[in-house]
Structures are given as structure tokens and as C-alpha cells.
Amino acid sequence: MDNKRSCLGVNDQNRLTIGGADVAELAKAFGTPCYIMDENKIRSNLREFACSLKRHYPEKSRIAYASKAFSCAHIYSICDQEGVCADVASGGELYTAMKGRFPANNIYFHGNNKTSTELRYAINLGVRCIVADHADEIRQISAIGKELGKTLNIGLRLKPGVEAHTHEFIQTGKTDSKFGADIASGEALALVKEILEAENVKLTTVHCHIGSQIFEAEPFGLAAMIMMKFMAQVKEELGYKIPELNLGGGFGIYYSGDDSPKEIADITKAISHFVIKAGNELHMPLPELVLEPGRSIVGPAGITVYKIGAVKNIPGGKTYLSVDGGMGDNIRHALYGATYEATLLEGASNERTEIVSIAGRYCESGDFICRDILLQPAKAGDLLAVLDTGAYNYSMASHYNRVPKPPVVMVSNGNPFVVVRKESWEDVAKFDNVIATRGRS
Ligand code: LLP
């Protein structure tokens, strides 16, 4: 396998390996479809982010793994062992983090509409920071703090007016994002004022997240400058020094074709440089710096293995391989037109000469995992791996057509273990109530 996929290899039987384990053997042991992830790769990505940020940024810095990319109890225990923080976006992710025995005081709690139950749960656990989205949330947090006689750390999600997508970014005067408060219109400054005047809350962080699967450094530079200017304005106009700047995540990975991700060390170097430069230009001391990578930690560490059930040659030249999974375990092609590469497990180093589309098993004509990709010649019964599926695949899985979700198997130093067990039909129906039908005896 190519070097951008360092956790994958091909063994001397010409079969695909992940983290040193033979994927065909794993498929035999755990069945298909199956998500498989290399724990060592996840750990080395986390370490590389944290260490290189420390190397390049002279003030305190932290990595908070954006756990929406892949959330299960085990990932939080990996994060804890690697000494990083976590970002959660719901009570369910927070609960899962607790199940993984993750320390609450290393958690940033995000969301544009947290329920009061979620806020209370997070506050009772003592999370590090609740990143507030709007005025009502600030009032709710302050009221809960007052009731409990505690001062709660609060962050503020801001819209710097920079929006980045895979190959482009734009700066707009005002963004219409549903997340956070707008800087340009003065909304953000008014909210900071409100936090500073509120009781039982302390503003510790300003946060932004400008998009996902971004390859260029420049949008982060622009966002860093706008955020730092805002922090300088708060100091000047309200006399308050905000201690921490959180620039979110969004760092792109290789899926296919022209995707051109940066090395982790180059990302942290570029962002550090942008913040330092902004600090120099604005004559302000550097804040503590937080980054929240999600996809770039887990995406390249995962594959999904399927069995081909049928090969269909469609008039017009297309070849469809129907597999035993699809949009229920990987919605990204159907939802975003996302692209992937794939390989057969057997003969993994053989040249990929056929153009095929991988069709799912769900009742939806858009149910494809990828279209028109190169693959080795395949037949019914072959096993294949779709690559780089570690992020936003399991975490966005559904029960459409009441298909049970596949298991997640982690490989560590060549040894596999199940971190999320395979679901059954019984699992899928377990919340259903059967109400006795009226009028029938
Ligand atoms: N921080 C915040 C506040 C976020 O909202 C996100 C992602 C991240 C960090 C992590 O971003 P990453 O490094 O993973 O790009 N479902 C989409 C991606 C949605 C990203 C949402 N927010 C997908 O499958 O491409």
C-alpha cells in the first residue's frame, strides 16, 4: 500500500493488512460488513498533533479530539492515555466519554442547541468548558451556576466570517452559519459583554470552526487573525483578557484523486505561525491555543470490509458491485458525494484495472459507497475494503431498512479486539412497543 496509508500493508500472501493484521482473517473472525481501525495509528496521530503543536507554539497548547468523528467508549480511553482533551457535541457523546472513564475536566462541550438536561449533566460532571452558542444558553449556564454556588467556565463560539471547503475558502462580512455569534456585526462583542456581566460564569475561551476537509493553511491564518483581533478588541473595550483561543478542526485527509493533505506537523506549524504573527502585529500576549482535529485523527486509521454479493454489468458499460453494507454504515457518498478508494483483500497489490461502482444493499437508488473507481477484477464472494473510513462513518451510521450496524474492531500491535459489538435484529427492534390492536381478540 502507498505511504499515505501507513497503517495498511500487503503480506506475503498478497493480502491486505491493517496494523499488521491480515484483514481477510479479521473478516473471517468478525464477519462482514465490519469497521476495522488501527489503534496505533490513532495514537500516533494524536501524539503527533500534541507534540508538534508544543514544539511550534511557545504558550500552552492543547489538542481536543473532536469525538463526533468517531465516538465509542474505547476512543476516549485512548485519548486519556495520550493526554489529550476531547470535544463532545451532545449528552450522548459526553455519556460515552464517561463510560470510557475520560476525565470530565478535559472535555469541551459544544453544540448550537444543548438541552437543559445536557447542560446540567455536563455541569454536574464538571466539564472543562461549555462552549456557549447564544445568549439564552449563557443565561441558562449562569442560572445553573448560581443555583449550585459554582463559577462555571464558559467559551463562546464565534463566526469569524471565513468559510472553507475542500478546495476553496471565502471571507464573508457576515456568515449565515447556524453556529455561534457573528464578529463583524457586533453580535459577538455584545455576547462577551453579557458573559462578563453574568454571575457565576467565567469566559475562558473563544472558539471557531471554519469547515471540514480543508487542505489549505490560509483560511486558518485568516481566521486566526480575525479571532485575535477580536480578543484584542475585548481587551481594549471591555478590559478583559480572554485566556484561550480554540481554532477548531477541519484538517483534510486523503480519500482519493487530488486530495492533498498536509502533514500533521506542517498544520500545527502553520497555525502556530499564524497566531504568533497575529500576536506580534497586534502587540498582544499569546493566548493558550487549542485545536480540535477529528477526521485527521481517525479517518486514515479505519477501513470498512464488505463481501461482494453480486456483480452486475449494466448496459452502457457500468459495473456495479453490490456489497453487504452501504448507506447505513457509510452515508457520506449519498449525502455529500464523498469519494473513496477501495481494494480487494486478496491480491491487494495487484493492479486495479477495472472501473466499478460499489452499490449498497439499501432500498435507495442513491445508495452507493463510491462510483467509478478503479479496482482489481472482482467476482461475487470476494471481500473488499473501502479505505479511510475511520471518520464520520460509524458515527453517522443508521438503522435504515432495519439493518443492524456492523461491529467496530480495533487492531493494536497486530491483535484485534471488538470495541463496538455487532448488532443483531433483536437490537434493532429492542425499543419497539407492541400495542395490542384494538378491536381484535
Ligand atoms: N470542532 C468542531 C466544533 C466541529 O464542529 C468539528 C466538526 C470539528 C471540530 C472536527 O472537524 P474535523 O477535524 O473532523 O474536520 N459529517 C461531515 C463532517 C462534519 C464536521 C462537523 N464538525 C463529513 O462526514 O464530512
Short mmCIF file of C-alpha atoms and ligand atoms in Angstrom, two decimals:
data_model
loop_
_atom_site.label_atom_id
_atom_site.label_comp_id
_atom_site.label_asym_id
_atom_site.label_seq_id
_atom_site.Cartn_x
_atom_site.Cartn_y
_atom_site.Cartn_z
CA MET A 1 0.00 0.00 0.00
CA ASP A 2 1.11 3.56 -0.66
CA ASN A 3 2.80 5.56 2.07
CA LYS A 4 -0.13 7.94 2.67
CA ARG A 5 -1.82 4.89 4.19
CA SER A 6 0.87 3.93 6.64
CA CYS A 7 -1.35 1.58 8.68
CA LEU A 8 -2.11 -0.59 5.64
CA GLY A 9 0.17 -3.13 4.04
CA VAL A 10 0.21 -6.27 1.95
CA ASN A 11 1.56 -9.52 3.42
CA ASP A 12 3.47 -12.27 1.66
CA GLN A 13 0.19 -13.93 0.65
CA ASN A 14 -0.64 -10.73 -1.22
CA ARG A 15 -3.45 -9.92 1.20
CA LEU A 16 -4.32 -6.56 2.71
CA THR A 17 -3.14 -5.93 6.29
CA ILE A 18 -4.10 -3.24 8.79
CA GLY A 19 -1.89 -2.56 11.78
CA GLY A 20 -0.05 -5.77 10.87
CA ALA A 21 -3.19 -7.98 10.96
CA ASP A 22 -4.46 -9.91 7.92
CA VAL A 23 -7.78 -8.26 7.03
CA ALA A 24 -9.20 -11.42 5.40
CA GLU A 25 -8.58 -13.28 8.67
CA LEU A 26 -10.32 -10.49 10.58
CA ALA A 27 -13.27 -10.68 8.19
CA LYS A 28 -13.47 -14.41 8.79
CA ALA A 29 -13.42 -13.90 12.57
CA PHE A 30 -15.76 -10.90 12.82
CA GLY A 31 -17.92 -11.17 9.70
CA THR A 32 -18.82 -8.50 7.18
CA PRO A 33 -19.53 -5.68 6.97
CA CYS A 34 -17.04 -4.67 9.61
CA TYR A 35 -15.29 -1.43 10.53
CA ILE A 36 -11.64 -2.06 11.37
CA MET A 37 -9.35 0.56 12.93
CA ASP A 38 -5.67 0.64 13.74
CA GLU A 39 -5.22 1.84 17.31
CA ASN A 40 -1.52 2.58 16.89
CA LYS A 41 -2.28 4.92 14.01
CA ILE A 42 -4.86 6.79 16.09
CA ARG A 43 -2.37 7.08 18.93
CA SER A 44 0.45 8.28 16.70
CA ASN A 45 -1.82 10.89 15.08
CA LEU A 46 -2.86 12.23 18.50
CA ARG A 47 0.75 12.31 19.68
CA GLU A 48 1.94 13.99 16.52
CA PHE A 49 -0.68 16.74 16.87
CA ALA A 50 0.03 17.34 20.56
CA CYS A 51 3.84 17.16 20.34
CA SER A 52 4.26 19.20 17.19
CA LEU A 53 1.91 21.91 18.49
CA LYS A 54 4.01 22.07 21.67
CA ARG A 55 7.13 22.31 19.51
CA HIS A 56 5.86 25.19 17.41
CA TYR A 57 3.73 27.21 19.81
CA PRO A 58 5.53 28.86 22.71
CA GLU A 59 2.50 29.31 25.01
CA LYS A 60 0.41 26.48 26.47
CA SER A 61 -1.42 24.38 23.90
CA ARG A 62 -3.92 21.53 23.87
CA ILE A 63 -5.42 19.09 21.44
CA ALA A 64 -9.09 18.24 21.92
CA TYR A 65 -10.09 15.24 19.82
CA ALA A 66 -13.39 16.07 18.07
CA SER A 67 -15.16 12.90 19.04
CA LYS A 68 -18.11 13.33 16.65
CA ALA A 69 -15.74 11.91 14.02
CA PHE A 70 -15.76 8.57 15.83
CA SER A 71 -17.22 8.09 19.27
CA CYS A 72 -17.20 4.91 21.33
CA ALA A 73 -16.06 4.34 24.91
CA HIS A 74 -12.67 2.96 23.89
CA ILE A 75 -11.60 6.00 21.87
CA TYR A 76 -11.94 8.22 24.93
CA SER A 77 -9.70 5.93 26.94
CA ILE A 78 -7.11 6.13 24.14
CA CYS A 79 -7.38 9.93 24.25
CA ASP A 80 -6.96 9.95 28.01
CA GLN A 81 -3.89 7.74 27.83
CA GLU A 82 -2.43 10.02 25.18
CA GLY A 83 -3.06 13.04 27.42
CA VAL A 84 -5.34 14.97 25.09
CA CYS A 85 -8.67 16.66 25.74
CA ALA A 86 -11.92 15.73 23.99
CA ASP A 87 -14.62 17.76 22.29
CA VAL A 88 -18.15 16.38 22.68
CA ALA A 89 -21.21 17.65 20.86
CA SER A 90 -24.05 16.01 22.77
CA GLY A 91 -25.06 14.43 26.04
CA GLY A 92 -24.68 11.04 24.35
CA GLU A 93 -21.05 11.68 23.42
CA LEU A 94 -20.44 13.00 26.92
CA TYR A 95 -22.03 9.90 28.44
CA THR A 96 -19.89 7.70 26.19
CA ALA A 97 -16.77 9.59 27.30
CA MET A 98 -17.73 8.88 30.91
CA LYS A 99 -18.14 5.22 30.01
CA GLY A 100 -14.58 5.34 28.66
CA ARG A 101 -13.56 6.83 32.06
CA PHE A 102 -12.45 10.05 30.45
CA PRO A 103 -11.81 12.89 32.92
CA ALA A 104 -14.66 15.39 32.65
CA ASN A 105 -12.34 18.29 33.33
CA ASN A 106 -10.65 17.68 29.97
CA ILE A 107 -13.88 17.99 27.99
CA TYR A 108 -15.11 20.87 25.84
CA PHE A 109 -18.86 20.68 25.39
CA HIS A 110 -20.12 22.05 22.05
CA GLY A 111 -23.48 22.33 20.34
CA ASN A 112 -25.75 25.02 18.97
CA ASN A 113 -28.77 23.90 20.96
CA LYS A 114 -27.79 21.96 24.05
CA THR A 115 -30.79 20.90 26.08
CA SER A 116 -31.08 21.92 29.71
CA THR A 117 -30.73 18.24 30.66
CA GLU A 118 -27.43 18.12 28.75
CA LEU A 119 -26.21 21.35 30.31
CA ARG A 120 -26.96 20.13 33.81
CA TYR A 121 -25.33 16.77 33.13
CA ALA A 122 -22.16 18.48 31.84
CA ILE A 123 -22.08 20.92 34.72
CA ASN A 124 -22.59 18.22 37.35
CA LEU A 125 -19.75 16.23 35.83
CA GLY A 126 -17.53 19.31 35.92
CA VAL A 127 -16.55 19.61 32.25
CA ARG A 128 -13.62 21.86 31.48
CA CYS A 129 -15.60 24.32 29.37
CA ILE A 130 -19.07 24.67 27.92
CA VAL A 131 -18.74 26.41 24.59
CA ALA A 132 -21.86 28.57 24.52
CA ASP A 133 -23.58 29.32 21.26
CA HIS A 134 -26.09 32.05 22.07
CA ALA A 135 -27.43 34.40 24.73
CA ASP A 136 -30.07 32.10 26.10
CA GLU A 137 -27.51 29.41 26.75
CA ILE A 138 -25.30 31.88 28.60
CA ARG A 139 -28.25 32.81 30.81
CA GLN A 140 -29.07 29.17 31.47
CA ILE A 141 -25.47 28.33 32.42
CA SER A 142 -25.26 31.35 34.68
CA ALA A 143 -28.54 30.39 36.41
CA ILE A 144 -27.37 26.81 36.99
CA GLY A 145 -24.03 28.11 38.33
CA LYS A 146 -25.89 30.39 40.72
CA GLU A 147 -28.14 27.59 41.89
CA LEU A 148 -25.13 25.35 42.56
CA GLY A 149 -22.99 28.12 44.02
CA LYS A 150 -20.27 27.43 41.43
CA THR A 151 -18.45 29.53 38.86
CA LEU A 152 -18.55 27.77 35.51
CA ASN A 153 -16.05 28.09 32.68
CA ILE A 154 -17.70 29.22 29.55
CA GLY A 155 -16.44 29.50 25.99
CA LEU A 156 -18.05 31.38 23.15
CA ARG A 157 -18.48 30.03 19.63
CA LEU A 158 -17.79 32.77 17.12
CA LYS A 159 -18.25 33.24 13.39
CA PRO A 160 -15.10 34.85 12.05
CA GLY A 161 -16.67 35.20 8.59
CA VAL A 162 -14.28 32.71 7.00
CA GLU A 163 -15.79 29.67 5.35
CA ALA A 164 -13.59 26.99 3.93
CA HIS A 165 -14.41 23.99 1.84
CA THR A 166 -12.17 21.41 0.30
CA HIS A 167 -10.59 23.47 -2.44
CA GLU A 168 -11.71 27.00 -1.74
CA PHE A 169 -12.38 29.42 1.00
CA ILE A 170 -14.23 32.66 1.21
CA GLN A 171 -14.30 35.55 3.56
CA THR A 172 -17.75 36.99 4.01
CA GLY A 173 -18.74 40.05 6.01
CA LYS A 174 -21.34 38.01 7.79
CA THR A 175 -21.85 34.29 7.70
CA ASP A 176 -25.24 32.65 7.80
CA SER A 177 -23.90 29.64 9.70
CA LYS A 178 -26.23 28.36 12.40
CA PHE A 179 -23.28 28.08 14.79
CA GLY A 180 -22.15 30.85 17.10
CA ALA A 181 -22.13 34.62 17.18
CA ASP A 182 -21.06 36.89 14.37
CA ILE A 183 -17.98 39.05 14.93
CA ALA A 184 -18.46 41.57 12.12
CA SER A 185 -21.93 42.73 13.16
CA GLY A 186 -21.03 43.30 16.82
CA GLU A 187 -23.17 40.35 17.99
CA ALA A 188 -20.11 38.60 19.42
CA LEU A 189 -18.92 41.61 21.40
CA ALA A 190 -22.39 42.08 22.88
CA LEU A 191 -22.39 38.44 24.00
CA VAL A 192 -18.96 38.76 25.59
CA LYS A 193 -20.28 41.76 27.49
CA GLU A 194 -23.23 39.69 28.60
CA ILE A 195 -20.95 36.89 29.84
CA LEU A 196 -18.72 39.35 31.70
CA GLU A 197 -21.75 40.84 33.41
CA ALA A 198 -23.39 37.49 34.19
CA GLU A 199 -22.96 35.87 37.58
CA ASN A 200 -21.29 32.52 38.21
CA VAL A 201 -19.64 32.24 34.79
CA LYS A 202 -16.12 32.93 33.64
CA LEU A 203 -15.18 33.44 29.98
CA THR A 204 -12.15 31.25 29.33
CA THR A 205 -12.23 30.60 25.59
CA VAL A 206 -13.26 31.93 22.24
CA HIS A 207 -13.81 29.28 19.63
CA CYS A 208 -14.35 28.99 15.90
CA HIS A 209 -14.52 26.12 13.43
CA ILE A 210 -14.35 27.20 9.80
CA GLY A 211 -15.17 23.97 7.98
CA SER A 212 -14.02 20.44 7.38
CA GLN A 213 -11.74 18.57 4.96
CA ILE A 214 -9.70 21.75 4.35
CA PHE A 215 -6.31 21.42 2.65
CA GLU A 216 -5.02 24.99 2.55
CA ALA A 217 -3.44 26.76 5.52
CA GLU A 218 -4.56 30.27 4.53
CA PRO A 219 -8.16 30.08 5.79
CA PHE A 220 -6.82 29.17 9.23
CA GLY A 221 -4.45 32.15 9.03
CA LEU A 222 -7.31 34.47 8.24
CA ALA A 223 -9.50 33.02 10.99
CA ALA A 224 -6.62 33.25 13.50
CA MET A 225 -6.08 36.92 12.68
CA ILE A 226 -9.79 37.78 12.94
CA MET A 227 -10.13 35.91 16.24
CA MET A 228 -7.00 37.52 17.68
CA LYS A 229 -8.24 40.98 16.61
CA PHE A 230 -11.47 40.23 18.38
CA MET A 231 -9.62 39.21 21.54
CA ALA A 232 -7.63 42.46 21.33
CA GLN A 233 -10.86 44.43 20.94
CA VAL A 234 -12.36 42.74 24.01
CA LYS A 235 -9.23 43.65 26.00
CA GLU A 236 -9.32 47.23 24.81
CA GLU A 237 -13.04 47.93 25.05
CA LEU A 238 -14.06 45.71 27.95
CA GLY A 239 -10.75 45.40 29.79
CA TYR A 240 -10.87 41.59 29.81
CA LYS A 241 -8.12 39.25 28.66
CA ILE A 242 -9.57 36.04 27.22
CA PRO A 243 -7.05 33.35 28.15
CA GLU A 244 -7.62 30.78 25.41
CA LEU A 245 -8.14 30.62 21.65
CA ASN A 246 -9.70 27.48 20.17
CA LEU A 247 -9.45 27.33 16.38
CA GLY A 248 -11.46 24.11 15.93
CA GLY A 249 -10.58 21.35 13.48
CA GLY A 250 -11.15 20.74 9.80
CA PHE A 251 -7.80 19.40 8.58
CA GLY A 252 -8.23 17.43 5.35
CA ILE A 253 -7.19 13.83 4.74
CA TYR A 254 -6.56 11.83 1.60
CA TYR A 255 -9.61 9.98 0.30
CA SER A 256 -8.94 9.93 -3.43
CA GLY A 257 -7.67 11.70 -6.52
CA ASP A 258 -6.49 15.23 -5.97
CA ASP A 259 -6.85 15.30 -2.19
CA SER A 260 -3.61 16.80 -0.93
CA PRO A 261 -3.45 16.75 2.85
CA LYS A 262 -0.67 18.40 4.80
CA GLU A 263 1.48 16.52 7.29
CA ILE A 264 0.23 17.00 10.85
CA ALA A 265 3.47 18.75 11.85
CA ASP A 266 3.03 21.21 8.96
CA ILE A 267 -0.53 22.01 10.06
CA THR A 268 0.48 22.76 13.64
CA LYS A 269 3.50 24.73 12.43
CA ALA A 270 1.44 26.87 10.06
CA ILE A 271 -1.29 27.57 12.62
CA SER A 272 1.22 28.39 15.36
CA HIS A 273 2.95 30.74 12.98
CA PHE A 274 -0.35 32.49 12.14
CA VAL A 275 -1.26 33.02 15.79
CA ILE A 276 2.24 34.21 16.71
CA LYS A 277 2.24 36.61 13.75
CA ALA A 278 -1.16 37.99 14.76
CA GLY A 279 0.07 38.41 18.35
CA ASN A 280 3.12 40.35 17.12
CA GLU A 281 1.11 42.59 14.82
CA LEU A 282 -1.50 43.32 17.46
CA HIS A 283 1.09 43.69 20.25
CA MET A 284 -0.76 41.26 22.42
CA PRO A 285 0.47 38.39 24.57
CA LEU A 286 -0.21 34.97 23.11
CA PRO A 287 -3.29 33.10 24.36
CA GLU A 288 -3.30 29.42 25.15
CA LEU A 289 -4.10 27.60 21.92
CA VAL A 290 -6.47 24.67 21.33
CA LEU A 291 -7.01 22.67 18.13
CA GLU A 292 -9.81 20.15 17.65
CA PRO A 293 -8.89 17.64 14.96
CA GLY A 294 -11.41 14.87 14.35
CA ARG A 295 -11.21 13.41 10.84
CA SER A 296 -7.41 13.71 10.64
CA ILE A 297 -7.03 11.59 13.81
CA VAL A 298 -9.29 8.67 12.97
CA GLY A 299 -10.14 8.89 9.24
CA PRO A 300 -6.95 7.35 7.82
CA ALA A 301 -6.87 4.76 10.64
CA GLY A 302 -10.04 2.97 9.52
CA ILE A 303 -11.33 0.75 6.73
CA THR A 304 -14.65 -0.97 6.16
CA VAL A 305 -14.72 -4.54 4.89
CA TYR A 306 -17.59 -5.85 2.79
CA LYS A 307 -18.45 -9.00 0.91
CA ILE A 308 -19.46 -8.69 -2.73
CA GLY A 309 -22.82 -10.37 -3.22
CA ALA A 310 -23.34 -9.72 -6.91
CA VAL A 311 -21.56 -8.26 -9.90
CA LYS A 312 -23.84 -6.56 -12.40
CA ASN A 313 -22.78 -5.36 -15.79
CA ILE A 314 -25.19 -2.60 -16.68
CA PRO A 315 -25.92 -1.84 -20.34
CA GLY A 316 -23.84 1.22 -21.13
CA GLY A 317 -20.70 -0.24 -19.67
CA LYS A 318 -21.05 0.28 -15.93
CA THR A 319 -20.15 -2.46 -13.48
CA TYR A 320 -21.91 -2.46 -10.14
CA LEU A 321 -20.58 -4.48 -7.25
CA SER A 322 -23.34 -4.97 -4.70
CA VAL A 323 -21.99 -5.32 -1.18
CA ASP A 324 -23.50 -6.34 2.14
CA GLY A 325 -23.42 -2.79 3.56
CA GLY A 326 -23.93 0.68 2.13
CA MET A 327 -25.52 3.97 3.15
CA GLY A 328 -26.47 2.59 6.59
CA ASP A 329 -22.79 2.27 7.54
CA ASN A 330 -21.37 4.92 5.19
CA ILE A 331 -23.74 7.73 4.27
CA ARG A 332 -21.03 10.07 3.01
CA HIS A 333 -21.29 9.40 -0.72
CA ALA A 334 -25.08 9.59 -0.69
CA LEU A 335 -25.05 12.72 1.45
CA TYR A 336 -22.06 14.71 0.19
CA GLY A 337 -20.94 12.90 -2.96
CA ALA A 338 -17.86 11.87 -0.99
CA THR A 339 -15.28 9.73 -2.77
CA TYR A 340 -13.28 6.74 -1.57
CA GLU A 341 -10.76 4.25 -2.86
CA ALA A 342 -11.05 0.50 -2.36
CA THR A 343 -9.11 -2.71 -2.80
CA LEU A 344 -9.84 -6.42 -2.80
CA LEU A 345 -8.38 -8.14 0.25
CA GLU A 346 -6.90 -11.00 -1.78
CA GLY A 347 -4.40 -9.91 -4.37
CA ALA A 348 -4.25 -6.50 -2.74
CA SER A 349 -1.10 -5.44 -4.55
CA ASN A 350 -2.45 -6.46 -7.96
CA GLU A 351 -3.11 -3.64 -10.34
CA ARG A 352 -6.56 -2.06 -10.14
CA THR A 353 -7.66 -2.28 -13.77
CA GLU A 354 -11.48 -2.28 -13.67
CA ILE A 355 -13.78 0.69 -13.28
CA VAL A 356 -16.59 -0.22 -10.90
CA SER A 357 -19.18 1.36 -8.64
CA ILE A 358 -19.80 -0.05 -5.19
CA ALA A 359 -23.54 -0.25 -4.59
CA GLY A 360 -25.06 -0.74 -1.17
CA ARG A 361 -27.83 -3.09 -0.14
CA TYR A 362 -30.35 -0.44 0.92
CA CYS A 363 -33.62 0.46 -0.79
CA GLU A 364 -32.49 3.78 -2.17
CA SER A 365 -31.19 4.36 -5.68
CA GLY A 366 -28.53 6.76 -4.39
CA ASP A 367 -27.12 4.08 -2.13
CA PHE A 368 -23.55 3.93 -3.39
CA ILE A 369 -20.35 3.97 -1.37
CA CYS A 370 -18.31 5.13 -4.33
CA ARG A 371 -18.76 5.39 -8.07
CA ASP A 372 -16.44 4.76 -10.98
CA ILE A 373 -13.38 3.77 -9.01
CA LEU A 374 -10.53 1.51 -10.02
CA LEU A 375 -10.50 -1.98 -8.53
CA GLN A 376 -8.88 -5.32 -9.23
CA PRO A 377 -11.13 -7.69 -11.25
CA ALA A 378 -13.77 -8.91 -8.76
CA LYS A 379 -16.36 -11.65 -8.55
CA ALA A 380 -19.26 -12.48 -6.23
CA GLY A 381 -17.99 -13.74 -2.91
CA ASP A 382 -14.80 -11.61 -2.93
CA LEU A 383 -14.06 -9.41 0.06
CA LEU A 384 -13.16 -5.77 -0.40
CA ALA A 385 -12.04 -2.92 1.82
CA VAL A 386 -13.17 0.67 1.38
CA LEU A 387 -10.28 2.80 2.66
CA ASP A 388 -10.07 5.78 5.01
CA THR A 389 -13.49 5.24 6.56
CA GLY A 390 -12.45 5.88 10.18
CA ALA A 391 -14.17 9.27 10.46
CA TYR A 392 -17.88 10.06 10.14
CA ASN A 393 -18.79 6.54 9.01
CA TYR A 394 -19.62 4.61 12.17
CA SER A 395 -20.57 7.88 13.88
CA MET A 396 -23.14 8.67 11.16
CA ALA A 397 -24.45 5.12 10.76
CA SER A 398 -28.19 4.48 10.79
CA HIS A 399 -30.65 1.62 11.01
CA TYR A 400 -32.26 2.33 7.65
CA ASN A 401 -34.12 -0.77 6.43
CA ARG A 402 -33.60 -2.03 9.98
CA VAL A 403 -30.19 -3.32 9.06
CA PRO A 404 -28.08 -3.84 12.21
CA LYS A 405 -24.91 -1.74 12.46
CA PRO A 406 -21.59 -3.52 11.87
CA PRO A 407 -19.10 -4.06 14.69
CA VAL A 408 -16.03 -1.89 15.17
CA VAL A 409 -12.86 -3.93 15.57
CA MET A 410 -9.68 -2.26 16.78
CA VAL A 411 -6.27 -3.70 16.00
CA SER A 412 -3.44 -2.97 18.40
CA ASN A 413 0.06 -4.30 17.68
CA GLY A 414 -1.47 -6.87 15.36
CA ASN A 415 -4.08 -8.04 17.91
CA PRO A 416 -7.77 -7.47 17.16
CA PHE A 417 -10.50 -6.78 19.71
CA VAL A 418 -14.08 -5.62 19.44
CA VAL A 419 -14.73 -2.08 20.68
CA VAL A 420 -18.34 -1.89 19.48
CA ARG A 421 -20.10 -5.19 19.17
CA LYS A 422 -22.06 -6.28 16.13
CA GLU A 423 -25.77 -5.56 16.36
CA SER A 424 -28.49 -8.15 15.87
CA TRP A 425 -32.07 -7.94 14.54
CA GLU A 426 -33.14 -8.07 18.15
CA ASP A 427 -31.03 -4.98 18.92
CA VAL A 428 -32.65 -3.14 16.05
CA ALA A 429 -36.16 -3.84 17.34
CA LYS A 430 -35.46 -3.55 21.03
CA PHE A 431 -37.10 -0.15 21.58
CA ASP A 432 -40.35 -1.08 19.84
CA ASN A 433 -43.51 -1.40 21.86
CA VAL A 434 -46.13 -3.78 20.58
CA ILE A 435 -49.52 -2.33 21.43
CA ALA A 436 -52.40 -4.82 21.39
CA THR A 437 -54.51 -3.95 18.36
CA ARG A 438 -57.93 -2.67 19.34
CA GLY A 439 -60.94 -4.50 18.05
CA ARG A 440 -59.13 -7.77 17.69
CA SER A 441 -59.31 -10.55 20.13
N1 LLP B 1 -14.67 21.19 16.20
C1 LLP B 1 -15.95 21.50 15.93
C2 LLP B 1 -16.64 22.48 16.73
C3 LLP B 1 -16.62 20.84 14.88
O1 LLP B 1 -17.88 21.17 14.61
C4 LLP B 1 -15.94 19.86 14.11
C5 LLP B 1 -16.62 19.15 13.02
C6 LLP B 1 -14.62 19.56 14.46
C7 LLP B 1 -14.01 20.24 15.49
C8 LLP B 1 -13.81 18.49 13.74
O2 LLP B 1 -13.66 18.71 12.39
P1 LLP B 1 -12.74 17.71 11.52
O3 LLP B 1 -11.33 17.88 12.00
O4 LLP B 1 -13.24 16.35 11.76
O5 LLP B 1 -12.95 18.16 10.13
N2 LLP B 1 -20.00 14.84 8.70
C9 LLP B 1 -19.07 15.60 7.89
C10 LLP B 1 -18.12 16.39 8.75
C11 LLP B 1 -18.82 17.30 9.71
C12 LLP B 1 -17.87 18.05 10.60
C13 LLP B 1 -18.61 18.72 11.71
N3 LLP B 1 -17.79 19.42 12.65
C14 LLP B 1 -18.34 14.62 6.97
O6 LLP B 1 -18.62 13.43 7.02
O7 LLP B 1 -17.51 15.04 6.16
#
